[in-house]
XYZ file of C-alpha atoms in Angstrom:
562
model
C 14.591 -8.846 -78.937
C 14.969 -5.941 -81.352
C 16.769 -2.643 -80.046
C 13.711 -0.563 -80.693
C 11.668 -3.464 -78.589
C 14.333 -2.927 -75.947
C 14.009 0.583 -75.845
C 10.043 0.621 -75.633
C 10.393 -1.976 -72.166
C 13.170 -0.027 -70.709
C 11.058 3.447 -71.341
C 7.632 0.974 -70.026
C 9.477 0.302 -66.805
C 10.841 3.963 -66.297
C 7.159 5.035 -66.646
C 5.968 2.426 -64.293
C 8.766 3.263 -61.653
C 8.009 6.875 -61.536
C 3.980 6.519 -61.614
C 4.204 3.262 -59.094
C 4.896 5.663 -55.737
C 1.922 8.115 -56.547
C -0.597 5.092 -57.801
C 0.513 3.281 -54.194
C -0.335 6.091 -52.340
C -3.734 6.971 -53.506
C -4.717 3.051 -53.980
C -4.215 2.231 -50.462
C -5.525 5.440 -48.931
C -1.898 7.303 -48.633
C -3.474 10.543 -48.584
C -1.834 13.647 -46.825
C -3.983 14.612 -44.055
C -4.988 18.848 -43.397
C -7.304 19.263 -40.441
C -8.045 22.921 -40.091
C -9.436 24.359 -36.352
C -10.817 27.353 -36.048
C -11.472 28.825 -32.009
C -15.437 29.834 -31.630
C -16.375 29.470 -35.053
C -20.134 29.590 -35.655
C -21.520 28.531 -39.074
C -20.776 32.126 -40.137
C -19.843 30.912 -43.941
C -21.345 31.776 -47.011
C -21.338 27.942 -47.329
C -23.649 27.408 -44.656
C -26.123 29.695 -46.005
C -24.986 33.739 -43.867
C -25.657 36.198 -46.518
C -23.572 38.294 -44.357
C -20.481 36.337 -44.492
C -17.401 37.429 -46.354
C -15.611 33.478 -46.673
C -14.611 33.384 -50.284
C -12.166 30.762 -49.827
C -13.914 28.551 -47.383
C -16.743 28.894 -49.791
C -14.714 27.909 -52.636
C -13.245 24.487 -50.462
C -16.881 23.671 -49.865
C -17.525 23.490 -53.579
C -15.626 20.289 -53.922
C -16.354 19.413 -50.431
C -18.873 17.566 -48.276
C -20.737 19.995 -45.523
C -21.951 18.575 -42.406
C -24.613 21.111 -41.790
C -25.270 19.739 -38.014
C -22.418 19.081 -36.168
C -22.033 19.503 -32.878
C -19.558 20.011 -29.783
C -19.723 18.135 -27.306
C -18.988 21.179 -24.637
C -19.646 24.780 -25.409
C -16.842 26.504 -22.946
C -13.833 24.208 -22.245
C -13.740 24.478 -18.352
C -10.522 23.215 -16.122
C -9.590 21.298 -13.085
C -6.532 21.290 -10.834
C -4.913 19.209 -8.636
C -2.912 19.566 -5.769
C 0.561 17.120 -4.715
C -1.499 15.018 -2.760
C -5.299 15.387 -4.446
C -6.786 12.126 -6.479
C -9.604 12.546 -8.969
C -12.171 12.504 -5.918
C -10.415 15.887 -5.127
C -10.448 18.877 -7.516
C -9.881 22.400 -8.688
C -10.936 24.063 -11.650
C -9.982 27.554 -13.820
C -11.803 28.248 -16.749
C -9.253 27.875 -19.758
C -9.794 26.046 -23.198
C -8.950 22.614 -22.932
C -11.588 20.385 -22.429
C -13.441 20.518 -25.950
C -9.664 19.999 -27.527
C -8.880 17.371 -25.310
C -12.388 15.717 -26.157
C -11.741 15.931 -30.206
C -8.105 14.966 -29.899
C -8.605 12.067 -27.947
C -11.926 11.329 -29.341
C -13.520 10.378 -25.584
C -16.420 12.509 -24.309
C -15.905 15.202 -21.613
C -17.502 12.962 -18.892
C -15.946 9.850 -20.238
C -11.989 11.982 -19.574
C -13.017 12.928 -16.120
C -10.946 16.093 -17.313
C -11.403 19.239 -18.235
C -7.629 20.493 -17.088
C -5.647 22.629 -17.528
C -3.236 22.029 -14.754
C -3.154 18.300 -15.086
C -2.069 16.382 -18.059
C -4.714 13.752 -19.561
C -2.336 10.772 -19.517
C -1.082 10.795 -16.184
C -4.569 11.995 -14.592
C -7.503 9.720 -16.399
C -5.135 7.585 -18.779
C -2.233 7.117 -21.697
C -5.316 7.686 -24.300
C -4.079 7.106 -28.038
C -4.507 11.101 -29.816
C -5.862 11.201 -33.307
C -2.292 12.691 -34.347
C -0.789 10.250 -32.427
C -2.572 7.524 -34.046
C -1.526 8.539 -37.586
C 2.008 8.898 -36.549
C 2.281 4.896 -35.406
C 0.782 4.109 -38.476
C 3.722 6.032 -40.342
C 2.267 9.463 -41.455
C 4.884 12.690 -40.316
C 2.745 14.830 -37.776
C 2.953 18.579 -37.236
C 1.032 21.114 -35.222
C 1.201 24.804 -36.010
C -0.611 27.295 -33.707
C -3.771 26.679 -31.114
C -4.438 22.813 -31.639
C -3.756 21.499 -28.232
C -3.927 24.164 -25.443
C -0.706 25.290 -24.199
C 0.567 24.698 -20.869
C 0.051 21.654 -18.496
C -2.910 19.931 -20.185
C -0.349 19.325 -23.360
C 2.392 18.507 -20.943
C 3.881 21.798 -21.860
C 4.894 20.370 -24.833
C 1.875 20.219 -27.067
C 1.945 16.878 -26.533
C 5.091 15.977 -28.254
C 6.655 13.630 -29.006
C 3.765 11.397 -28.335
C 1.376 12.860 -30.965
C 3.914 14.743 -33.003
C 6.923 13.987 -35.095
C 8.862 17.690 -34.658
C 8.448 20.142 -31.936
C 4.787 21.633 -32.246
C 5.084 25.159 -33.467
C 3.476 28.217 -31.682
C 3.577 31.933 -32.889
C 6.006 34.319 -30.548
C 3.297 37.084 -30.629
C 1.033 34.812 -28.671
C 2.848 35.974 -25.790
C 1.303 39.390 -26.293
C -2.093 38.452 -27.003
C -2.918 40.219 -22.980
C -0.466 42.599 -23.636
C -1.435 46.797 -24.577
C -1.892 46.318 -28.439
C -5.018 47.506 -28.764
C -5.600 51.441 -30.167
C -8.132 53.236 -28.016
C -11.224 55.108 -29.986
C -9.257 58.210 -31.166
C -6.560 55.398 -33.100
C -3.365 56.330 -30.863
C -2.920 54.984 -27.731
C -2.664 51.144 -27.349
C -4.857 49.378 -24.623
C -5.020 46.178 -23.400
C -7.756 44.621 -22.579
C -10.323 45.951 -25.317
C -12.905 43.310 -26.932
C -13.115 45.077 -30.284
C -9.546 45.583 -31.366
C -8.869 46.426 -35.187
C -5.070 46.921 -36.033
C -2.280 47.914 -38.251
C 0.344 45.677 -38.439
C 3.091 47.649 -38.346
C 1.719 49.083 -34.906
C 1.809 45.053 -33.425
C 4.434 43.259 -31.799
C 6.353 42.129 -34.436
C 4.571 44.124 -37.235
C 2.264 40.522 -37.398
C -0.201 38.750 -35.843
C -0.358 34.801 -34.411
C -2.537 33.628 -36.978
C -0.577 35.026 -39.852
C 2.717 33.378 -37.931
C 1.144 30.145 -38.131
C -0.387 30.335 -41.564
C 3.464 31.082 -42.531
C 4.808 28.067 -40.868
C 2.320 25.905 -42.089
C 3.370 26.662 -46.175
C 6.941 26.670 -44.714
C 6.021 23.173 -43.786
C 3.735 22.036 -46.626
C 6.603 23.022 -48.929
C 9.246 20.827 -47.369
C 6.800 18.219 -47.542
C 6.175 17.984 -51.125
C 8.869 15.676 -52.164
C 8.388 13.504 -49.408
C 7.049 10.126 -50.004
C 6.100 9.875 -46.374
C 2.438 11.366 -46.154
C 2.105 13.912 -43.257
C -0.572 14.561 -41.377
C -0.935 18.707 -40.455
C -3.087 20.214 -37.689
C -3.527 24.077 -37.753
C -5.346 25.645 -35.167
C -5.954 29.482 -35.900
C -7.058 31.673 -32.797
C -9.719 33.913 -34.044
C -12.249 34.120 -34.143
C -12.586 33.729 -30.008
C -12.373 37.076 -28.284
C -10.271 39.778 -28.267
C -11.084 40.281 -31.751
C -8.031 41.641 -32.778
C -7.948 41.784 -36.660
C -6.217 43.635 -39.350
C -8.321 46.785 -40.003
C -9.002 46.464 -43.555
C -11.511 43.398 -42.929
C -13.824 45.834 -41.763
C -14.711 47.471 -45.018
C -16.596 44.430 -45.862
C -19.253 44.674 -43.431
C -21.076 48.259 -42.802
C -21.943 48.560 -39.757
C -26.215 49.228 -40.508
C -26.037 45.545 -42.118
C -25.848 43.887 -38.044
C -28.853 45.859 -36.485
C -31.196 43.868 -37.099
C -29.506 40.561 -36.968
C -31.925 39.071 -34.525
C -35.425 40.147 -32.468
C -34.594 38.642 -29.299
C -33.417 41.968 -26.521
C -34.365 40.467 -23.498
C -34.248 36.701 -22.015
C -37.224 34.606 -22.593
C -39.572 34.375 -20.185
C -39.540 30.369 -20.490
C -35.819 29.948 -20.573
C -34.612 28.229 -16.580
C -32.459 30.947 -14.799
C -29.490 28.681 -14.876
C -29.554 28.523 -18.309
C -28.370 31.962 -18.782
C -25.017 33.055 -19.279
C -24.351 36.727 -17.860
C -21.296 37.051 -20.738
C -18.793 38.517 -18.054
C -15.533 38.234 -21.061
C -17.907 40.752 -22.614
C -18.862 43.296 -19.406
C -15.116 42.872 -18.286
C -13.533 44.373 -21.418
C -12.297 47.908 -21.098
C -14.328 48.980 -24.236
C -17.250 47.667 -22.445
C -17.293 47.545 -18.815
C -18.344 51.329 -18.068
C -21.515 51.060 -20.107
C -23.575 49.868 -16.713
C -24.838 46.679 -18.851
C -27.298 45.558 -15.944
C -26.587 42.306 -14.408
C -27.507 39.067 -15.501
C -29.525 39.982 -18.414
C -28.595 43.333 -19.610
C -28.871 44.374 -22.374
C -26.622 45.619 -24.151
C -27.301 48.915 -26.143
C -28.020 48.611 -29.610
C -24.773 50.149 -31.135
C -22.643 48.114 -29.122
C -24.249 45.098 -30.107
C -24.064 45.792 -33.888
C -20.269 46.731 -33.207
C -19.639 43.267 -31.723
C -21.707 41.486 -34.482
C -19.218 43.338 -37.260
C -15.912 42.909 -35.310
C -17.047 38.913 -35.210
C -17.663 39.015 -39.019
C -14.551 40.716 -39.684
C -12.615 38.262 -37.539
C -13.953 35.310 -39.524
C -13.235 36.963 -42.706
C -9.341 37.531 -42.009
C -8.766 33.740 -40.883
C -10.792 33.302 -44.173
C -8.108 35.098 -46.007
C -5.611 33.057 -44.535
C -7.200 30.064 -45.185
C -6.663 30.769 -48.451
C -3.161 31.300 -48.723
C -2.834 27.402 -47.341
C -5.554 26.124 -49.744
C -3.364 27.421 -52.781
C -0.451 25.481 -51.714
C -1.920 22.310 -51.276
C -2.183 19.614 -53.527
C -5.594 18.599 -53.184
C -5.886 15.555 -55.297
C -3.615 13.781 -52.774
C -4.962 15.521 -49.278
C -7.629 14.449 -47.018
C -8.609 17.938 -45.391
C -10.918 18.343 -42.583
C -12.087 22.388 -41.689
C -13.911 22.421 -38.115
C -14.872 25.053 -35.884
C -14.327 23.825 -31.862
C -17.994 25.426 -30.428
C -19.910 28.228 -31.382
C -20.563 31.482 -30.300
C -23.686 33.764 -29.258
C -24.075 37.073 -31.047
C -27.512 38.007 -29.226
C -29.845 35.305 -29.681
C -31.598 34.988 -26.467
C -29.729 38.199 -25.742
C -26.646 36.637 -24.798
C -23.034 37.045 -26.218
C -20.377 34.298 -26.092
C -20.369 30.840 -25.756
C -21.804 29.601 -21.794
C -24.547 27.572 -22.723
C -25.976 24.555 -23.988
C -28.305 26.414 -26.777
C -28.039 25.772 -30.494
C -25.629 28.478 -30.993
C -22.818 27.711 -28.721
C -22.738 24.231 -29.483
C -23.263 23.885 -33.356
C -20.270 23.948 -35.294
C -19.097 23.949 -39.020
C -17.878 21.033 -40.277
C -16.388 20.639 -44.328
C -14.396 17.743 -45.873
C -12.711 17.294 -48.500
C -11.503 13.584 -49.959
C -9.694 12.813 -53.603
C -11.439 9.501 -52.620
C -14.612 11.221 -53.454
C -14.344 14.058 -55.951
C -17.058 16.793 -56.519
C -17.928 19.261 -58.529
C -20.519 20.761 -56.168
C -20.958 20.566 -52.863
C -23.106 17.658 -50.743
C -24.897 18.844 -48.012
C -25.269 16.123 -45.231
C -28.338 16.624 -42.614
C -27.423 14.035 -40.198
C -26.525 14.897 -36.760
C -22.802 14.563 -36.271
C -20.098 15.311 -33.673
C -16.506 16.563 -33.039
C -16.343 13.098 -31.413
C -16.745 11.781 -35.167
C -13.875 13.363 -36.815
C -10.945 11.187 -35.633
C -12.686 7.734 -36.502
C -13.609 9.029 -39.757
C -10.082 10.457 -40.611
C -8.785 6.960 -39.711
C -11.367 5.612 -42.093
C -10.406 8.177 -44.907
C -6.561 7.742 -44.704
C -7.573 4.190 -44.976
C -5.317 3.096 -41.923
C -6.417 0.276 -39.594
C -10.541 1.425 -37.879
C -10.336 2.526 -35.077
C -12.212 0.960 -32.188
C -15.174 1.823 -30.534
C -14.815 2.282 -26.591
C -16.347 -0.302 -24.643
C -18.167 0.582 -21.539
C -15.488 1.467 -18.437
C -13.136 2.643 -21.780
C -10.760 3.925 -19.379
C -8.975 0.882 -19.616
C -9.095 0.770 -23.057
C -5.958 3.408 -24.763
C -6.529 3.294 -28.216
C -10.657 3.848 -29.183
C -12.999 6.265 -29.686
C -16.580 6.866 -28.914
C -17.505 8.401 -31.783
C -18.983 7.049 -35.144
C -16.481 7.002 -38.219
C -18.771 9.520 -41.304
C -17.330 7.361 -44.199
C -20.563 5.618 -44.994
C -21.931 9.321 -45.284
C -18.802 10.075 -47.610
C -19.890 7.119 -49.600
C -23.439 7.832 -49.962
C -25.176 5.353 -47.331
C -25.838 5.112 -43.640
C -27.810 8.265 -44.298
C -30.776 6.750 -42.642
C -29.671 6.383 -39.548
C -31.151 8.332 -36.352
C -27.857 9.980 -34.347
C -28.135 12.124 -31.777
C -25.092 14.823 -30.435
C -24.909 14.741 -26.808
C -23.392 18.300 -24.927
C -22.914 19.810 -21.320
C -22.227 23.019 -19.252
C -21.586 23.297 -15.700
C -23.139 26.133 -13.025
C -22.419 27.356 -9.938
C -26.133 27.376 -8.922
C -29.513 28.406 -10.132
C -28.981 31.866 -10.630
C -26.492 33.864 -12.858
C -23.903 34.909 -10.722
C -20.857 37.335 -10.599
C -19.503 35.298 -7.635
C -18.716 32.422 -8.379
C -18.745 33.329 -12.149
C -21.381 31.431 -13.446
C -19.918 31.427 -16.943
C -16.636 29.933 -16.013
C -17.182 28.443 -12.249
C -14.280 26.625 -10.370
C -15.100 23.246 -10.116
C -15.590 23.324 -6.392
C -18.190 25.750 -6.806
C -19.860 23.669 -9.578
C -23.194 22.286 -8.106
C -25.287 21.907 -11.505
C -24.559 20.573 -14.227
C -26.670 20.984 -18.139
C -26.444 17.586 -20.065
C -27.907 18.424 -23.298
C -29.545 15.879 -26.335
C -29.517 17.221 -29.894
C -31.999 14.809 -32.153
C -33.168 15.310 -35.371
C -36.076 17.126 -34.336
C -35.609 17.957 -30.519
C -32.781 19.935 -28.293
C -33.112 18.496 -24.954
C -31.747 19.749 -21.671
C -31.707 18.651 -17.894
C -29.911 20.650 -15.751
C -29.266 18.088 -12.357
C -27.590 18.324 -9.237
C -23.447 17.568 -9.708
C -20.985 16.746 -7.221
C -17.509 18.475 -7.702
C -15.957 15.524 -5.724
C -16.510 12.675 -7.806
C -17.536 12.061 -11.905
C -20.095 9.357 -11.537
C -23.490 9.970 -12.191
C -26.807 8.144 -10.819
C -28.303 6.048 -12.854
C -32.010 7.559 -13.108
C -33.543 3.775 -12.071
C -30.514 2.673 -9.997
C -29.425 5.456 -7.887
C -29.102 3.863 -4.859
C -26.279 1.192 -6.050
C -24.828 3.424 -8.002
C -24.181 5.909 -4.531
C -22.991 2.981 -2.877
C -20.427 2.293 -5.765
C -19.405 6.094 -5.689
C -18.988 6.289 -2.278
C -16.626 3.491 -2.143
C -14.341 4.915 -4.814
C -13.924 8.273 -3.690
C -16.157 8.986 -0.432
C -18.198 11.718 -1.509
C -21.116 11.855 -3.599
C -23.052 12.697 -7.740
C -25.003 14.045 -10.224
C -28.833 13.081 -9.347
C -31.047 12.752 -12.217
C -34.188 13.050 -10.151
C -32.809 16.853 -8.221
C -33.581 19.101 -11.541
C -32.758 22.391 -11.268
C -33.713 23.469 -14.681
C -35.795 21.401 -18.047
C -35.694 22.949 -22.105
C -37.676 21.474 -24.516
C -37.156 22.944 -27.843
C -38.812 22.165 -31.440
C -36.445 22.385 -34.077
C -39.417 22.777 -36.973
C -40.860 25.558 -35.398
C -38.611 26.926 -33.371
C -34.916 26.694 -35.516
C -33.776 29.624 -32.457
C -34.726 27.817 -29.392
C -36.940 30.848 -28.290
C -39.940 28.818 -27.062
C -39.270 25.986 -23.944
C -42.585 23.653 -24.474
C -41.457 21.688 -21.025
C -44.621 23.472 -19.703
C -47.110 22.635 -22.113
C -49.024 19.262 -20.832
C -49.042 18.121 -24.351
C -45.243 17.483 -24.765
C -45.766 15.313 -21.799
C -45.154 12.239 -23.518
C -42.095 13.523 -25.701
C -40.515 15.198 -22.801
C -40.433 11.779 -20.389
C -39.433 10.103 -23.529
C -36.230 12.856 -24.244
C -35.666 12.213 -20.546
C -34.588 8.473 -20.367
C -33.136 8.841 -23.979
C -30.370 11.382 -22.536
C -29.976 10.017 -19.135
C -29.424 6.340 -20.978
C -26.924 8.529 -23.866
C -24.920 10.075 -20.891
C -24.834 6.590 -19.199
């Protein structure tokens, strides 16, 4: 062999050994994993169509990106449950704190399938060691890190955000979350701080810290990113900002992109409609108990609230979404997107006065529908794809299993309790591919009452769950929203079949001597019509001639719930 043929194989095989580790990794799905949470984040993107929206960066991710312009949570206001030394699951106690709708999209089980919605007891030692989609990843060799709200805090994460089970460092949380309740707030004259205001525009360099959570985490996650970049291992990242869920506390420069006359007229509705069940309503008491708020004699349950106030809420929501926006940019810049999988996702909604309600207590469109963007190198774009179908948060850990190309994950049998490592959601790859857009899916939802009526005592928004005696189970189909609100049982989880109910009281008895949910003791029915009604304003349950489409919704949830 000739010297210059030498030289030409030895400079062939350099090349080869410094392209083989990046050809490896995309050819058999090595991708670096981003998934992005956002807390009570509406579809308020220019993406999804809000000409109010100020989202320039998650507009400019959606470009390349696939939008999932009807996904749903799968329960509008995480709600909690407690037990005591000697209590077992047929004896409980719940606080309203935000776990359940993390726990559900971590572990990818359904709220009624976990049994749980805790945040005093920790989901593998009360319901089961369930395999978490981090957790999964990390088995199958990826680095996992968690930077701000991803699972809640405190005993539902095992005070440890679940590490080291899902996580391969020490989760990190901002130090200014410990002042979130704290006075930081600047009463209407800009001096003194207050605590406990809902609208709460800020100056840094007046907050603990001279920053904010989000910004801590943001920081931390490019800290991390960085490190990671000549790394063979892949990682997978979770970032869960806080806003925009209430306070909104914001640096004060977002609001000059939203004037104040622009949020009016954002929708007709200033009273309850007449056709929407009592216990459907949620009274919005975050709202009425903030100090900003609580002296304007809002009338209780269904207000309203003035006009100016409204509009003031509307624009400190907008502005809220527009600084994480900002953020969000500063991460997209750093990351190398032709070798990340990322995943943006909002955990429920939020009411801004459709229906005239605020916040999130309900089973209506708005508290329940979610965005939902991803982005692939497996599937480049140079515009975005818009996919109709209905989806769910339940869907997001199969299909980043699918996407990262790492061994499916399986679908939960029935009585998946026993079962650690599935899901019981549907994997969105054949979407991502282009096929399986056919197919009919439905999102299934719930929110628990107190009673029939709104109430201040027990709160009817968040109720302890031994004052829970109703509970909303709520179908989503492509052209329907569906909602029974039955008769629940705070001393047991099993539910009645709607043909069977007699065995299945017998069976519930025997496990835990008490009693269920009854399908056939109703305390409330919606029928909505998504073609002619996209705001839910007009329940058709009365009208004879849904009849047939009603009884027909009926055994359709009642056999989805199960």
């Amino acid at each position: 062999m000739s010297k210059l043929a030498a030289r030409q194989q030895q400079q062939l095989l350099f090349l080869l050994l410094f392209l083989l580790p990046a050809c490896w990794s995309n050819a058999s799905g090595r991708y670096n994993v981003v998934m992005v949470i956002f807390d009570d984040l509406r579809p308020a993107l220019g993406a999804y169509g809000d000409v109010l929206a100020h989202t320039p960066h998650l507009d400019a991710f959606a470009q390349g990106s696939s939008i999932f312009t009807r996904a749903y949570s799968q329960v509008s206001q995480p709600f909690s449950i407690s037990l005591s030394a000697f209590d077992s699951l047929c004896s409980v106690e719940q606080q309203a704190l935000c776990a359940p709708s993390r726990n559900s999209l971590l572990t990818g089980r359904r709220p009624d399938t976990l049994h749980l919605y805790d945040f005093y007891s920790y989901w593998r030692s009360f319901v089961g060691n369930f395999t978490t989609l981090p957790q999964y990843f990390k088995q199958h060799g990826y680095h996992t890190y968690s930077c701000g709200k991803v699972f809640h805090p405190g005993l539902s994460s095992n005070n440890s955000d679940d590490y080291p089970l899902s996580w391969s460092a020490p989760p990190f949380r901002p130090r200014t979350e410990q002042f979130m309740n704290s006075p930081v707030c600047p009463d209407h004259s800009g001096g003194v701080l207050r605590k406990n205001y809902l609208i709460c525009p800020v100056q840094l360099q007046t907050q603990p810290y001279k920053t904010l959570p989000d910004i801590e985490s943001v920081a931390e996650a490019l800290r991390f990113v960085e490190s990671r970049a000549r790394q063979r291992q892949p990682y997978f990242l979770a970032l869960g900002f806080h806003k925009p869920h209430i306070n909104f506390r914001f640096p004060r420069q977002f609001l000059g992109h939203f004037p104040l006359a622009h949020f009016f007229n954002y929708t007709a509705d200033a009273v309850k409609p007449p056709e929407m069940p009592d216990v459907a309503w949620n009274p919005y008491t975050d709202v009425r108990s903030r100090d900003d708020f609580k002296h304007a004699n809002i009338s209780f349950p269904y207000g309203p609230i003035a006009e100016l106030q409204a509009a003031q809420i509307r624009q400190a929501y907008y502005a809220s979404v527009a600084y994480v926006d900002d953020l969000f940019g500063k991460l997209l810049a750093r990351l190398d997107l032709e070798r990340t999988v990322v995943v943006v996702l909002g955990d429920h909604g939020w009411s801004l006065g459709e229906h005239a309600e605020w916040a999130k207590y309900s089973n209506f469109e708005v508290a329940l529908r979610v965005p939902l963007i991803i982005r692939s190198p497996e599937f480049p774009l140079s515009q975005p794809r818009r996919l109709h179908s209905i989806t769910e948060l339940l869907d997001v850990f199969p299909t980043l299993v699918d996407l990262a190309h790492l061994p499916p994950l399986p679908s939960c049998n029935s009585g998946s309790s026993a079962q650690l490592t599935c899901g019981e959601g549907k994997s969105l790859y054949p979407q991502l591919q282009g096929s399986g857009l056919a197919e009919e899916h439905v999102a299934l939802s719930q929110y628990p009452r107190p009673g029939m009526l709104p109430t201040k005592h027990p709160n009817s928004d968040k109720p302890k769950l031994r004052n829970i005696k109703v509970m909303g189970y709520s179908l989503r189909t492509d052209f329907y929203r569906y909602t029974l609100w039955v008769r629940f049982h705070a001393h047991n989880f099993s539910r009645g079949e709607f043909t069977s109910a007699r065995t299945m009281r017998v069976a519930s008895l025997a496990k835990c001597g008490g009693e269920f949910a009854d399908w056939h003791n109703i305390y409330g029915e919606e029928l909505y019509d998504h073609r002619l009604d996209a705001g839910e304003e007009l329940n058709l349950v009365s009208l004879s001639e849904f009849n047939a489409i009603r009884h027909r919704l009926r055994h359709q949830l009642i056999a989805a719930v199960g």
